[in-house]
Short mmCIF file of C-alpha atoms in Angstrom, two decimals:
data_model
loop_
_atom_site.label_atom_id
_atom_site.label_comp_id
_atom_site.label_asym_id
_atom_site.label_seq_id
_atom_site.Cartn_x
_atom_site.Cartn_y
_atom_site.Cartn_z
CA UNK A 1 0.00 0.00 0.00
CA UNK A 2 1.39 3.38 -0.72
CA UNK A 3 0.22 7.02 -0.07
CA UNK A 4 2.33 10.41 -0.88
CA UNK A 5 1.60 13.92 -0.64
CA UNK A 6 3.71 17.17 -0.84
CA UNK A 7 4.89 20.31 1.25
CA UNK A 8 5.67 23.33 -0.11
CA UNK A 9 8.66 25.05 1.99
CA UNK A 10 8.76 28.91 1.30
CA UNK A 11 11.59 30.72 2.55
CA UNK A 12 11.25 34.39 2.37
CA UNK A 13 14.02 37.01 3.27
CA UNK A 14 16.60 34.24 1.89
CA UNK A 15 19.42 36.17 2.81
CA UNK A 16 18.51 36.97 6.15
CA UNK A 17 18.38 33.20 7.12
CA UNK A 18 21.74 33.35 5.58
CA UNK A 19 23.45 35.82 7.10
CA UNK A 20 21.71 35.25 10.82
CA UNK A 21 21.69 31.37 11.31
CA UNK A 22 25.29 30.33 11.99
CA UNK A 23 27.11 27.38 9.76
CA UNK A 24 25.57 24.14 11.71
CA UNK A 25 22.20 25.44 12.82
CA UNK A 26 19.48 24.97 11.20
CA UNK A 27 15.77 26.59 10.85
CA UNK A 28 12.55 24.55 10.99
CA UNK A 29 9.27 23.91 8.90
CA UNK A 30 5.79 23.89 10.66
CA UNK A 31 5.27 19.99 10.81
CA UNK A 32 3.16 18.81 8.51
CA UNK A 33 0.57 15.70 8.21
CA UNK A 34 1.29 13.03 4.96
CA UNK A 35 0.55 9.46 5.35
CA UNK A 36 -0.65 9.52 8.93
CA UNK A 37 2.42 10.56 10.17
CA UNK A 38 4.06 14.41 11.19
CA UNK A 39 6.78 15.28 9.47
CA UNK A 40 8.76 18.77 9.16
CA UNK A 41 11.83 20.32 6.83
CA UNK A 42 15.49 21.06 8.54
CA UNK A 43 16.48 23.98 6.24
CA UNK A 44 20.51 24.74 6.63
CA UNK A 45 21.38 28.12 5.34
CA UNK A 46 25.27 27.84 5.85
CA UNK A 47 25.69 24.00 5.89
CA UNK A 48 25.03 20.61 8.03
CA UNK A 49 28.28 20.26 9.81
CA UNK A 50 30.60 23.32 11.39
CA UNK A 51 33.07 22.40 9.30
CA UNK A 52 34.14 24.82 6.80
CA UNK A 53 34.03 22.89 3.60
CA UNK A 54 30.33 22.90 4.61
CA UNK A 55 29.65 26.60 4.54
CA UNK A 56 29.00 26.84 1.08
CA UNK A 57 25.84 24.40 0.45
CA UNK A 58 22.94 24.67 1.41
CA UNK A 59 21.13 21.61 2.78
CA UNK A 60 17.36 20.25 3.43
CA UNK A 61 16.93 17.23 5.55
CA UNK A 62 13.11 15.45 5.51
CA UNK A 63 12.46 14.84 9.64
CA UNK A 64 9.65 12.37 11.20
CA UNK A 65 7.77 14.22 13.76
CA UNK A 66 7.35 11.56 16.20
CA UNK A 67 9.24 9.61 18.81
CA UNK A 68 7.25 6.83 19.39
CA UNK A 69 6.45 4.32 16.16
CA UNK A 70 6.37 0.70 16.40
CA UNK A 71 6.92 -0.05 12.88
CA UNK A 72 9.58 1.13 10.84
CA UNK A 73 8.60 4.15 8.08
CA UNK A 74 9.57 3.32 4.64
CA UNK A 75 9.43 6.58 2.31
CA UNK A 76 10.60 7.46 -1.36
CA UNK A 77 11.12 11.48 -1.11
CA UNK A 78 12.34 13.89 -3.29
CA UNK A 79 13.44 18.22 -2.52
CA UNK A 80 12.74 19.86 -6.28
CA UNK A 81 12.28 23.28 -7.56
CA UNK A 82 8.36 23.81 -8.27
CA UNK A 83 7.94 23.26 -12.20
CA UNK A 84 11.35 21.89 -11.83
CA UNK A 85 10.45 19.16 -14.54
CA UNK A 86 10.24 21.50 -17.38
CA UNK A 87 13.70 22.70 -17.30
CA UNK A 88 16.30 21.18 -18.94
CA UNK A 89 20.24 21.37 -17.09
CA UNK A 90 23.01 19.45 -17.22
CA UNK A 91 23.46 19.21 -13.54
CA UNK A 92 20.83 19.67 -11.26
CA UNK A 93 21.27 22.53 -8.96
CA UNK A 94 19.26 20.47 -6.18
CA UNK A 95 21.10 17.40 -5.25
CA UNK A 96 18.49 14.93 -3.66
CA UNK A 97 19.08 11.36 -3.08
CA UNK A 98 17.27 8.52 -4.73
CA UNK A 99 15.66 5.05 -3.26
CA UNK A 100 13.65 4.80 -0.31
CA UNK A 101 14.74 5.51 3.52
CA UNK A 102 13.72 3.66 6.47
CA UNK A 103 12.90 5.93 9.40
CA UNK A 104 13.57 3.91 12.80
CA UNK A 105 12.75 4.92 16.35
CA UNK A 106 16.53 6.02 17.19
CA UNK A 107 16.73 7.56 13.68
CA UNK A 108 14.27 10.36 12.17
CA UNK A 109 15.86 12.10 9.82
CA UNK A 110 16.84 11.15 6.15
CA UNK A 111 19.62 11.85 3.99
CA UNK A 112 20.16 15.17 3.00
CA UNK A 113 19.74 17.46 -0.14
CA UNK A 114 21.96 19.89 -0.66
CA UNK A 115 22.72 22.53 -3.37
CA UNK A 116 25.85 24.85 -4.09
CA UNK A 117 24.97 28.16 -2.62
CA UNK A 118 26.80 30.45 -5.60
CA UNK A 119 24.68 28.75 -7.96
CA UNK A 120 21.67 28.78 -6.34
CA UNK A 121 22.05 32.45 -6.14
CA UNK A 122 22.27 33.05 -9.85
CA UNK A 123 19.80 30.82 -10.39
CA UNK A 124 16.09 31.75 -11.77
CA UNK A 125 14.90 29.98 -8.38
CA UNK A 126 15.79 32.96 -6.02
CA UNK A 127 13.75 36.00 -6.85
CA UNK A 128 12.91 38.76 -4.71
CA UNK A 129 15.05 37.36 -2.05
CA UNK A 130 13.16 34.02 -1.50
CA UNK A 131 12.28 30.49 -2.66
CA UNK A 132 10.36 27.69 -2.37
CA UNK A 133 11.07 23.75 -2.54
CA UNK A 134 8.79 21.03 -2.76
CA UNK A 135 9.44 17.74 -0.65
CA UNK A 136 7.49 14.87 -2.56
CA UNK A 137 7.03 12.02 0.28
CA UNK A 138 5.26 8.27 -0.83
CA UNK A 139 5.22 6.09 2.00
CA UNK A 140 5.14 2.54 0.79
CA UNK A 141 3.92 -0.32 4.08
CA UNK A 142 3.64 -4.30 3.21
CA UNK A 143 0.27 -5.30 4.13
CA UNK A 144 0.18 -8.65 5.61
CA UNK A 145 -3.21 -10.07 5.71
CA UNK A 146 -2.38 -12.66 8.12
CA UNK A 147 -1.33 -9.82 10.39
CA UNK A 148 -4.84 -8.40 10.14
CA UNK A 149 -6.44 -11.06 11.62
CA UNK A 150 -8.60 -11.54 8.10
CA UNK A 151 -9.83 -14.59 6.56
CA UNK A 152 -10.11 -14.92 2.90
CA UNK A 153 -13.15 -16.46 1.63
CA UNK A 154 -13.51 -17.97 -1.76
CA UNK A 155 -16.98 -18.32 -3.31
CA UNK A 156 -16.61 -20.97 -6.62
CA UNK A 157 -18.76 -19.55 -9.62
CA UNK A 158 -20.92 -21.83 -11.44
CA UNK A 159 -19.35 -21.63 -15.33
CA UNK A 160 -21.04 -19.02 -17.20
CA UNK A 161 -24.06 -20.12 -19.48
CA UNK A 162 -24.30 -16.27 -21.09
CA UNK A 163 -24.44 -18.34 -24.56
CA UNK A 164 -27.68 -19.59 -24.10
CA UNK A 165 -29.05 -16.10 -23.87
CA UNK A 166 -28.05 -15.01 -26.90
#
């Protein structure tokens, strides 16, 4: 069984976030509901780690919302540019990893995206100062029906006499 949905993270006054959130420290979506589970954005201005090499990306990380799940969370997820899909580049400006990612009770967040903060700047995605990037998340959970406590029934059909009716 699978379900997705979308957020839209818009960051306005780009270079404010820039220039006031030090390298390391990050700011913070609203959480946000997809799949029956609360999620939120970690949106690095000036980098993950405090380590210079760092400072000149810019990095989203996907976070589940919740400390206490008994089941693993399997989700495909994606960071793009809205109407990212019509645009043609060589190399995407928005780095996002690929596969699925198994959230765990001792670990919520996912890989990161990350983009090269010169480029990004030139780019046609930064206009009056701000931005917005869409997370895709699909959740994808195995259905066992044995685990639902469910009992298939088969009903045998008598063969079809339809060509005696016509």
């Amino acid at each position: 069984m699978t379900v997705g949905g979308y957020h839209l993270l818009v960051v306005n006054g780009y270079s404010r976030t820039k220039n006031n959130t030090p390298n390391g420290k990050c700011m913070r979506s609203k959480s946000f509901k997809i799949g029956g589970h609360r999620w939120f954005i970690e949106y690095y201005p000036n980098g993950y780690r405090q380590e210079e090499e760092d400072a000149g990306c810019i990095f989203f990380y996907l976070v589940l919302d919740e400390i206490n799940f008994a089941d693993p969370v399997t989700v495909s997820y994606g960071f793009s540019f809205p109407g990212y899909q019509t645009q043609r580049q060589e190399s995407p400006l928005l780095v996002s990893p690929s596969g699925t990612h198994e959230f765990v009770s001792n670990n919520f967040w996912s890989p990161g995206c990350f983009m090269d903060r010169q480029r990004f700047e030139k780019s046609i995605h930064l206009k009056n100062d701000s931005f917005t990037i869409t997370c895709h998340v699909v959740l994808t959970k195995v259905v066992n029906i044995g685990e639902l406590g469910a009992t298939m029934h088969f009903v045998k059909l008598p063969l079809t006499d339809i060509h005696q009716h016509l």
